[in-house]
PDB file of C-alpha atoms in Angstrom:
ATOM      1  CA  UNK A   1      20.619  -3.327  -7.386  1.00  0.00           C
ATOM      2  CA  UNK A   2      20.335  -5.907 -10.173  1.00  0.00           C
ATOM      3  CA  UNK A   3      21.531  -8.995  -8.200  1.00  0.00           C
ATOM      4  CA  UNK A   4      20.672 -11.658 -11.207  1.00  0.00           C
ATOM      5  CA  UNK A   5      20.476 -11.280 -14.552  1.00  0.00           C
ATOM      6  CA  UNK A   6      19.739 -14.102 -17.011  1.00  0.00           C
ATOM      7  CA  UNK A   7      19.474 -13.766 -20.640  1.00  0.00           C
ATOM      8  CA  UNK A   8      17.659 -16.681 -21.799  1.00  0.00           C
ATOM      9  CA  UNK A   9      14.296 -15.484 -22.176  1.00  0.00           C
ATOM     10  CA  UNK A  10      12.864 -18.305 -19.501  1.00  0.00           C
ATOM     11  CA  UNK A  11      15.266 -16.925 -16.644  1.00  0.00           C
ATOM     12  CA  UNK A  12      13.969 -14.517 -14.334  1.00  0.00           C
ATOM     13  CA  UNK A  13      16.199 -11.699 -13.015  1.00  0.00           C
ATOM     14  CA  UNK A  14      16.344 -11.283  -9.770  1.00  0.00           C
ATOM     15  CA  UNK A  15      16.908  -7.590  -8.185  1.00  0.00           C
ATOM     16  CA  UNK A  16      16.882  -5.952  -4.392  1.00  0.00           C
ATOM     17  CA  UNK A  17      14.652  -3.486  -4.048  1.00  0.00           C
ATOM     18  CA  UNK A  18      15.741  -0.006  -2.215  1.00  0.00           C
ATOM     19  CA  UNK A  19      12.037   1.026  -2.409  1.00  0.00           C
ATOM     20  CA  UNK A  20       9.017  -0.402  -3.169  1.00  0.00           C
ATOM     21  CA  UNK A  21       6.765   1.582  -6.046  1.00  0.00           C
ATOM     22  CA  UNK A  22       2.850   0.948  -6.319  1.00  0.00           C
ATOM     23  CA  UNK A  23       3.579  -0.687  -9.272  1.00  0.00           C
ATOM     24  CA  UNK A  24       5.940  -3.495  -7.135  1.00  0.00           C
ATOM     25  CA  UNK A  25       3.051  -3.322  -4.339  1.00  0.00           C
ATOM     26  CA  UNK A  26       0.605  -4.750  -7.047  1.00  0.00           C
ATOM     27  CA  UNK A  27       2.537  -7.332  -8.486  1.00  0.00           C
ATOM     28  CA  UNK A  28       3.650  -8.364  -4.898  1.00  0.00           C
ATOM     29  CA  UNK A  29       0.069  -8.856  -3.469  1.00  0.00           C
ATOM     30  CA  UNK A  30      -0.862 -10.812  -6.451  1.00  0.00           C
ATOM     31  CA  UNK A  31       1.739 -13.302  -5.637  1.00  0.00           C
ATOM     32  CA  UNK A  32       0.968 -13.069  -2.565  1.00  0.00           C
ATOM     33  CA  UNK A  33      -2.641 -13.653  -3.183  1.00  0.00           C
ATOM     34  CA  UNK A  34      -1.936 -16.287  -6.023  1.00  0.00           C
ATOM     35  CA  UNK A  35       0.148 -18.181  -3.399  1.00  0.00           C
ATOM     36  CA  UNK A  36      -2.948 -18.261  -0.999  1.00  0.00           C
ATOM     37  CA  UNK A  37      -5.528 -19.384  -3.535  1.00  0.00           C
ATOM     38  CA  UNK A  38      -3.080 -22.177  -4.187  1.00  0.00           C
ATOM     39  CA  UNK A  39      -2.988 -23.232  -0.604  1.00  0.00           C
ATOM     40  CA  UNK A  40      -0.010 -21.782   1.074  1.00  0.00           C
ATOM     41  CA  UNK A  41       0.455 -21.342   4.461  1.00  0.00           C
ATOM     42  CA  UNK A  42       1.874 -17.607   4.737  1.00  0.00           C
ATOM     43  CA  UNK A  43       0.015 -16.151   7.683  1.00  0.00           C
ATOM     44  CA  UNK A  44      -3.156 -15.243   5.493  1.00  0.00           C
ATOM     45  CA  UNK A  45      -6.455 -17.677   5.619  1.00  0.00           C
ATOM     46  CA  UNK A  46      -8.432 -17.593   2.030  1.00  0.00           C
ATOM     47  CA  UNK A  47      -9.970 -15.443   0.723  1.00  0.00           C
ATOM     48  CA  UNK A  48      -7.543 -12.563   0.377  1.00  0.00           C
ATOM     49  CA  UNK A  49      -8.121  -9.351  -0.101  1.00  0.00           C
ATOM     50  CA  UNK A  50      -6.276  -6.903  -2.564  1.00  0.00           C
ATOM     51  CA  UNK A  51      -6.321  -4.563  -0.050  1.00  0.00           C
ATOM     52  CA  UNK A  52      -4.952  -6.660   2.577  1.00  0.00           C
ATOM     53  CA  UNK A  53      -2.581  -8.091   0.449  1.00  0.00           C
ATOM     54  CA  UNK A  54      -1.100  -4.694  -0.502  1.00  0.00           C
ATOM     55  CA  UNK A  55      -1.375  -3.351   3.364  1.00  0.00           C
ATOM     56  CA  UNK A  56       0.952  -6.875   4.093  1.00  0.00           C
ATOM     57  CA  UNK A  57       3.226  -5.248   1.772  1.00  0.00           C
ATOM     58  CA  UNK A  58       3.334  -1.503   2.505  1.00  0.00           C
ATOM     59  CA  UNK A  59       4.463  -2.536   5.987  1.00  0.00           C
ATOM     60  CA  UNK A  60       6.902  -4.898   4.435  1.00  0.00           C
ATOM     61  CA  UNK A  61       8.441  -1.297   2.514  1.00  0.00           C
ATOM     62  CA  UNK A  62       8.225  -0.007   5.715  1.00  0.00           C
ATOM     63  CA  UNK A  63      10.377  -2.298   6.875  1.00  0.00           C
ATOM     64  CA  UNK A  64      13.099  -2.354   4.179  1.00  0.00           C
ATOM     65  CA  UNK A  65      12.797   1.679   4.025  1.00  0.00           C
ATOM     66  CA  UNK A  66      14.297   2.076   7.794  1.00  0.00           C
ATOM     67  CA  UNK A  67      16.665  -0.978   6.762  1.00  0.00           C
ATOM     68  CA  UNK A  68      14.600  -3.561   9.304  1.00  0.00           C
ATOM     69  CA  UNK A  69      14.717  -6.014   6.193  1.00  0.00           C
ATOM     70  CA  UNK A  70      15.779  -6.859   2.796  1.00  0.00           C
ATOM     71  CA  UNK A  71      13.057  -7.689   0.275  1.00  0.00           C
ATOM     72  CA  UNK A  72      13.919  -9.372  -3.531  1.00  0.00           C
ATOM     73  CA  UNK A  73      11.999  -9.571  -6.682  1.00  0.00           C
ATOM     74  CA  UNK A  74      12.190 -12.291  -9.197  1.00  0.00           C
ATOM     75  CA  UNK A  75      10.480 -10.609 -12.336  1.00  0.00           C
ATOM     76  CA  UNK A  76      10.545 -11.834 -15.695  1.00  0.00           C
ATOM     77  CA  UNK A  77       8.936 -10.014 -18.941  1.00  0.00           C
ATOM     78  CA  UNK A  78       5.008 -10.048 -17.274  1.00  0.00           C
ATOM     79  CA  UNK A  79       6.511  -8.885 -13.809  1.00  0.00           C
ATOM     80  CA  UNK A  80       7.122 -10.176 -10.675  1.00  0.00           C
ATOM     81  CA  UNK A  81       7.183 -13.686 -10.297  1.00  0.00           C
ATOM     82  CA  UNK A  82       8.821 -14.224  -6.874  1.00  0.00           C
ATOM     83  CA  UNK A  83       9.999 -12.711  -3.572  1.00  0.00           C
ATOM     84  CA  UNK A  84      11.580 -13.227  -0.615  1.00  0.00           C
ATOM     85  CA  UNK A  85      12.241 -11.501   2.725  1.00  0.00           C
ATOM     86  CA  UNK A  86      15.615 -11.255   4.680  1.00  0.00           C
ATOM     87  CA  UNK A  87      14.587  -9.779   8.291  1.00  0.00           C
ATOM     88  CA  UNK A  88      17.583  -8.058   9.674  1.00  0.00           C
ATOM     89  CA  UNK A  89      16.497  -7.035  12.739  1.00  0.00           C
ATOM     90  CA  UNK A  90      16.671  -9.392  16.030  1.00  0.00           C
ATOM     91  CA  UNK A  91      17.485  -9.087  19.061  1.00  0.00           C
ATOM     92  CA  UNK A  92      20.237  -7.285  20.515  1.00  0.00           C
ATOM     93  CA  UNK A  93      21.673 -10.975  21.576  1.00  0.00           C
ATOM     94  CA  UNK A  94      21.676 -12.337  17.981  1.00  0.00           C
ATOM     95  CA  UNK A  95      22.968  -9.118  15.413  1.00  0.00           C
ATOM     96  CA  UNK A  96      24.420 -12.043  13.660  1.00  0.00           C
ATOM     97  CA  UNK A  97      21.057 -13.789  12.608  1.00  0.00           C
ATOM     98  CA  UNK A  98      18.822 -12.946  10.149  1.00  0.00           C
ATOM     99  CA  UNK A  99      15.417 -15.013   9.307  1.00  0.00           C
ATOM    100  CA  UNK A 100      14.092 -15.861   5.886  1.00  0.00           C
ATOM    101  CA  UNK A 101      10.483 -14.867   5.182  1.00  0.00           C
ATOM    102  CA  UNK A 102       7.843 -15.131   2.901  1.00  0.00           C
ATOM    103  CA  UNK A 103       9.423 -16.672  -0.008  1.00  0.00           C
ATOM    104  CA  UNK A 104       6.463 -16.787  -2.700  1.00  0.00           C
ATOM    105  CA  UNK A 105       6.573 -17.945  -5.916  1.00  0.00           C
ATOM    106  CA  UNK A 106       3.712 -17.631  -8.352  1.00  0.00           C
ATOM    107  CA  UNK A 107       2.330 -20.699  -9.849  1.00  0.00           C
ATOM    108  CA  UNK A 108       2.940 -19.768 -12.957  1.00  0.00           C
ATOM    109  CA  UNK A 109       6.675 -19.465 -12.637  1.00  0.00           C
ATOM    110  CA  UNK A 110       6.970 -22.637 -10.548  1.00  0.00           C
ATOM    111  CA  UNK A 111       9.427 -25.454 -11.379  1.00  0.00           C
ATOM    112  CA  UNK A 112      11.521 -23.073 -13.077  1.00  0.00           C
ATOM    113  CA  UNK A 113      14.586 -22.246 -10.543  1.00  0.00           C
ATOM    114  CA  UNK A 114      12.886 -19.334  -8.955  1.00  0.00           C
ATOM    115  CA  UNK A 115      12.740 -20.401  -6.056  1.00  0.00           C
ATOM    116  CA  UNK A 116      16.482 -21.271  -5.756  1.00  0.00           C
ATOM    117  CA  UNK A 117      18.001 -17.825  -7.610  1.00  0.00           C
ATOM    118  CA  UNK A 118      15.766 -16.244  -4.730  1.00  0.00           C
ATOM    119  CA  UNK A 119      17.354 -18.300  -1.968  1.00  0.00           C
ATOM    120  CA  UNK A 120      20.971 -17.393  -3.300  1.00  0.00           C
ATOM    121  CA  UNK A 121      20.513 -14.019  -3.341  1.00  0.00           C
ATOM    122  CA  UNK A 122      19.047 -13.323   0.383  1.00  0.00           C
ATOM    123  CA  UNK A 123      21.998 -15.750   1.612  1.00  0.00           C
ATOM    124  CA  UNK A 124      24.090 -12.883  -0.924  1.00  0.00           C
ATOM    125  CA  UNK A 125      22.076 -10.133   0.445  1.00  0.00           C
ATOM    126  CA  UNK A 126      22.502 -11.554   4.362  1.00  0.00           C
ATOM    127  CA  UNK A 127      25.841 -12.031   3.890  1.00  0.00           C
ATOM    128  CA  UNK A 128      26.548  -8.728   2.768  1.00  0.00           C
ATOM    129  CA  UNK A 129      24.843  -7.091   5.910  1.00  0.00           C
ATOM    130  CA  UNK A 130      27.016  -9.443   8.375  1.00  0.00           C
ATOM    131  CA  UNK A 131      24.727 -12.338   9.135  1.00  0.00           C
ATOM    132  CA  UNK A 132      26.327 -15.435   9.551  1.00  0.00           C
ATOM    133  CA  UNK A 133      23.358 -17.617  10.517  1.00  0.00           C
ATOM    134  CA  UNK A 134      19.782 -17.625   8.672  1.00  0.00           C
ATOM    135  CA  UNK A 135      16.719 -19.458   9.907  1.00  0.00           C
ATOM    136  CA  UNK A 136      13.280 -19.675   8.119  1.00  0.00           C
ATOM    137  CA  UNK A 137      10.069 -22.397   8.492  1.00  0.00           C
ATOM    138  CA  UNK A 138       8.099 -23.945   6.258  1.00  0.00           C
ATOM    139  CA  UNK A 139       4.951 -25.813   5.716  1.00  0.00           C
ATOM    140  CA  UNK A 140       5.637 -26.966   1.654  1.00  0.00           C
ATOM    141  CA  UNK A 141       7.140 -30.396   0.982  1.00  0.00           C
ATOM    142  CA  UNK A 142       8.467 -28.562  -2.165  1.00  0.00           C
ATOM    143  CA  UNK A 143      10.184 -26.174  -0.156  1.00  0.00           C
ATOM    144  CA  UNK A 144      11.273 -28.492   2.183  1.00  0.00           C
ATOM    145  CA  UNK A 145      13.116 -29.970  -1.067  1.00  0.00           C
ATOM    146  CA  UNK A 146      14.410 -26.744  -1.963  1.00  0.00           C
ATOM    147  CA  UNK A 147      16.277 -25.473   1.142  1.00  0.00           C
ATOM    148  CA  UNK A 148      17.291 -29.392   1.554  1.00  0.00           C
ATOM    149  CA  UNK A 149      19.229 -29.123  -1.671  1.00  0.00           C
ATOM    150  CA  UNK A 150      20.790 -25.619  -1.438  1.00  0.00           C
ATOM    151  CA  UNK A 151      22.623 -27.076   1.778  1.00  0.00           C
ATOM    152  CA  UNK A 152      19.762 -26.178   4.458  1.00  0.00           C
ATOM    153  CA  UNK A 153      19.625 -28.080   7.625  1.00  0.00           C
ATOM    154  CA  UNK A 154      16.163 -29.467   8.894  1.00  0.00           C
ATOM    155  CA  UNK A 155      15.844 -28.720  12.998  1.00  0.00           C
ATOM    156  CA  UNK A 156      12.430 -30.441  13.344  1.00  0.00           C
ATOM    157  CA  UNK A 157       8.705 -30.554  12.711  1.00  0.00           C
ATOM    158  CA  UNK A 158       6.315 -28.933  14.860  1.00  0.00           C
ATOM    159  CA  UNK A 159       2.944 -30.445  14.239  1.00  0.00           C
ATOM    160  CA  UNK A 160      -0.271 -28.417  13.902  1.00  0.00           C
ATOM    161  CA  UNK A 161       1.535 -24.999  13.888  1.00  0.00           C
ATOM    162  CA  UNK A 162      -0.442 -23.123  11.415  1.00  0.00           C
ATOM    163  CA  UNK A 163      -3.194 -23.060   9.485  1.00  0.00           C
ATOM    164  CA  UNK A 164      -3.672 -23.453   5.549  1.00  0.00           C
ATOM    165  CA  UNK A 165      -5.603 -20.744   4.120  1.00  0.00           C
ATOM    166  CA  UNK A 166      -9.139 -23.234   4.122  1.00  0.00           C
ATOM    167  CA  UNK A 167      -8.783 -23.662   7.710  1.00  0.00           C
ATOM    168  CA  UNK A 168      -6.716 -26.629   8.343  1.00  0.00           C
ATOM    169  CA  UNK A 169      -4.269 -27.793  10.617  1.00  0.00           C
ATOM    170  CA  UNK A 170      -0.505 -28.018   9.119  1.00  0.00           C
ATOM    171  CA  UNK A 171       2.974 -29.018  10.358  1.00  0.00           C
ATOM    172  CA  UNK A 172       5.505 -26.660  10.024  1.00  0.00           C
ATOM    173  CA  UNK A 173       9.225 -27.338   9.674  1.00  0.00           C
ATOM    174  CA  UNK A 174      12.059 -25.463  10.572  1.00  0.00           C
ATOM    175  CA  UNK A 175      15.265 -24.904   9.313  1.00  0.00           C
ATOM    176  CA  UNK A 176      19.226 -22.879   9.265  1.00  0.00           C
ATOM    177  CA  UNK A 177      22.001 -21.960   7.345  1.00  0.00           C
ATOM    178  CA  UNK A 178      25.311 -21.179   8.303  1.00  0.00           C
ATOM    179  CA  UNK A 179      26.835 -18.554   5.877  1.00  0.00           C
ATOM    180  CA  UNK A 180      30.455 -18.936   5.353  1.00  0.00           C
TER     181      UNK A 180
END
């Protein structure tokens, strides 16, 4: 499902994937593992395997196969750039909440709205499978700026939550969305 498509040679499109190939599971461990060498905190400590990059994401198809989650692609003319996860699956008390995950750009496509096409289209995609309330956390001040702007509310800080990928402490910040 093509869910963006920008002709401007700069703009990424941005798609849903049904399935994820071995081709996708490449590009999406080296964002993964490009995001990790630059410092993000994403659950994995430096250094980073290929192989445990691609295992994070074979469980991730896992996931979308038996329709757990949604996962998008940003992918311009050298491949994917971006992702981002929608988890469907909660609890049987909250079938209207879905949570925002791993939302990864590549340095090299940074600064260039892909980061914000990816955001639209999991609100999209969560809309379309009935949520009405997202949450997601974050450890980026970029971020931070990103959600603020697309009309993300900040719930709080908790200090020393995770780990950067060296080793240290970070705060992590979490927000929600009501979809209308």
């Amino acid at each position: 499902m093509n869910m963006t498509t920008v002709s401007a040679g700069t703009a990424p499109a941005v798609r849903l994937l049904d399935n994820v190939s071995e081709a996708q599971l490449r590009g999406l461990a080296a964002v993964l593992a490009d995001c990790v060498d630059g410092g993000a905190s994403v659950s994995f400590m430096h250094p980073l395997s290929e192989e445990r990059a691609q295992a994070f994401w074979r469980n991730v198809a896992a996931g979308v196969a038996s329709g757990e989650r949604a996962l998008l692609v940003a992918e311009d003319e050298e491949g994917i750039l971006g992702t981002v996860q929608v988890v469907l699956a909660q609890p049987e008390n909250q079938p209207h909440r879905g949570e925002v995950a791993k939302m990864l750009v590549h340095r090299r496509a940074r600064r260039r709205g892909v980061g914000g096409l990816l955001m639209k289209a999991a609100e999209q995609v969560a809309r379309e499978r009935g949520k009405t309330l997202l949450v997601l956390d974050t450890s980026s001040a970029d971020a931070e700026r990103l959600y603020e702007r697309s009309g993300w509310v900040r719930v709080g800080s908790i200090p020393g939550f995770a780990l950067l990928p060296q080793g240290e402490p970070c705060d992590t910040t979490f927000f929600y969305r009501e979809l209308k």
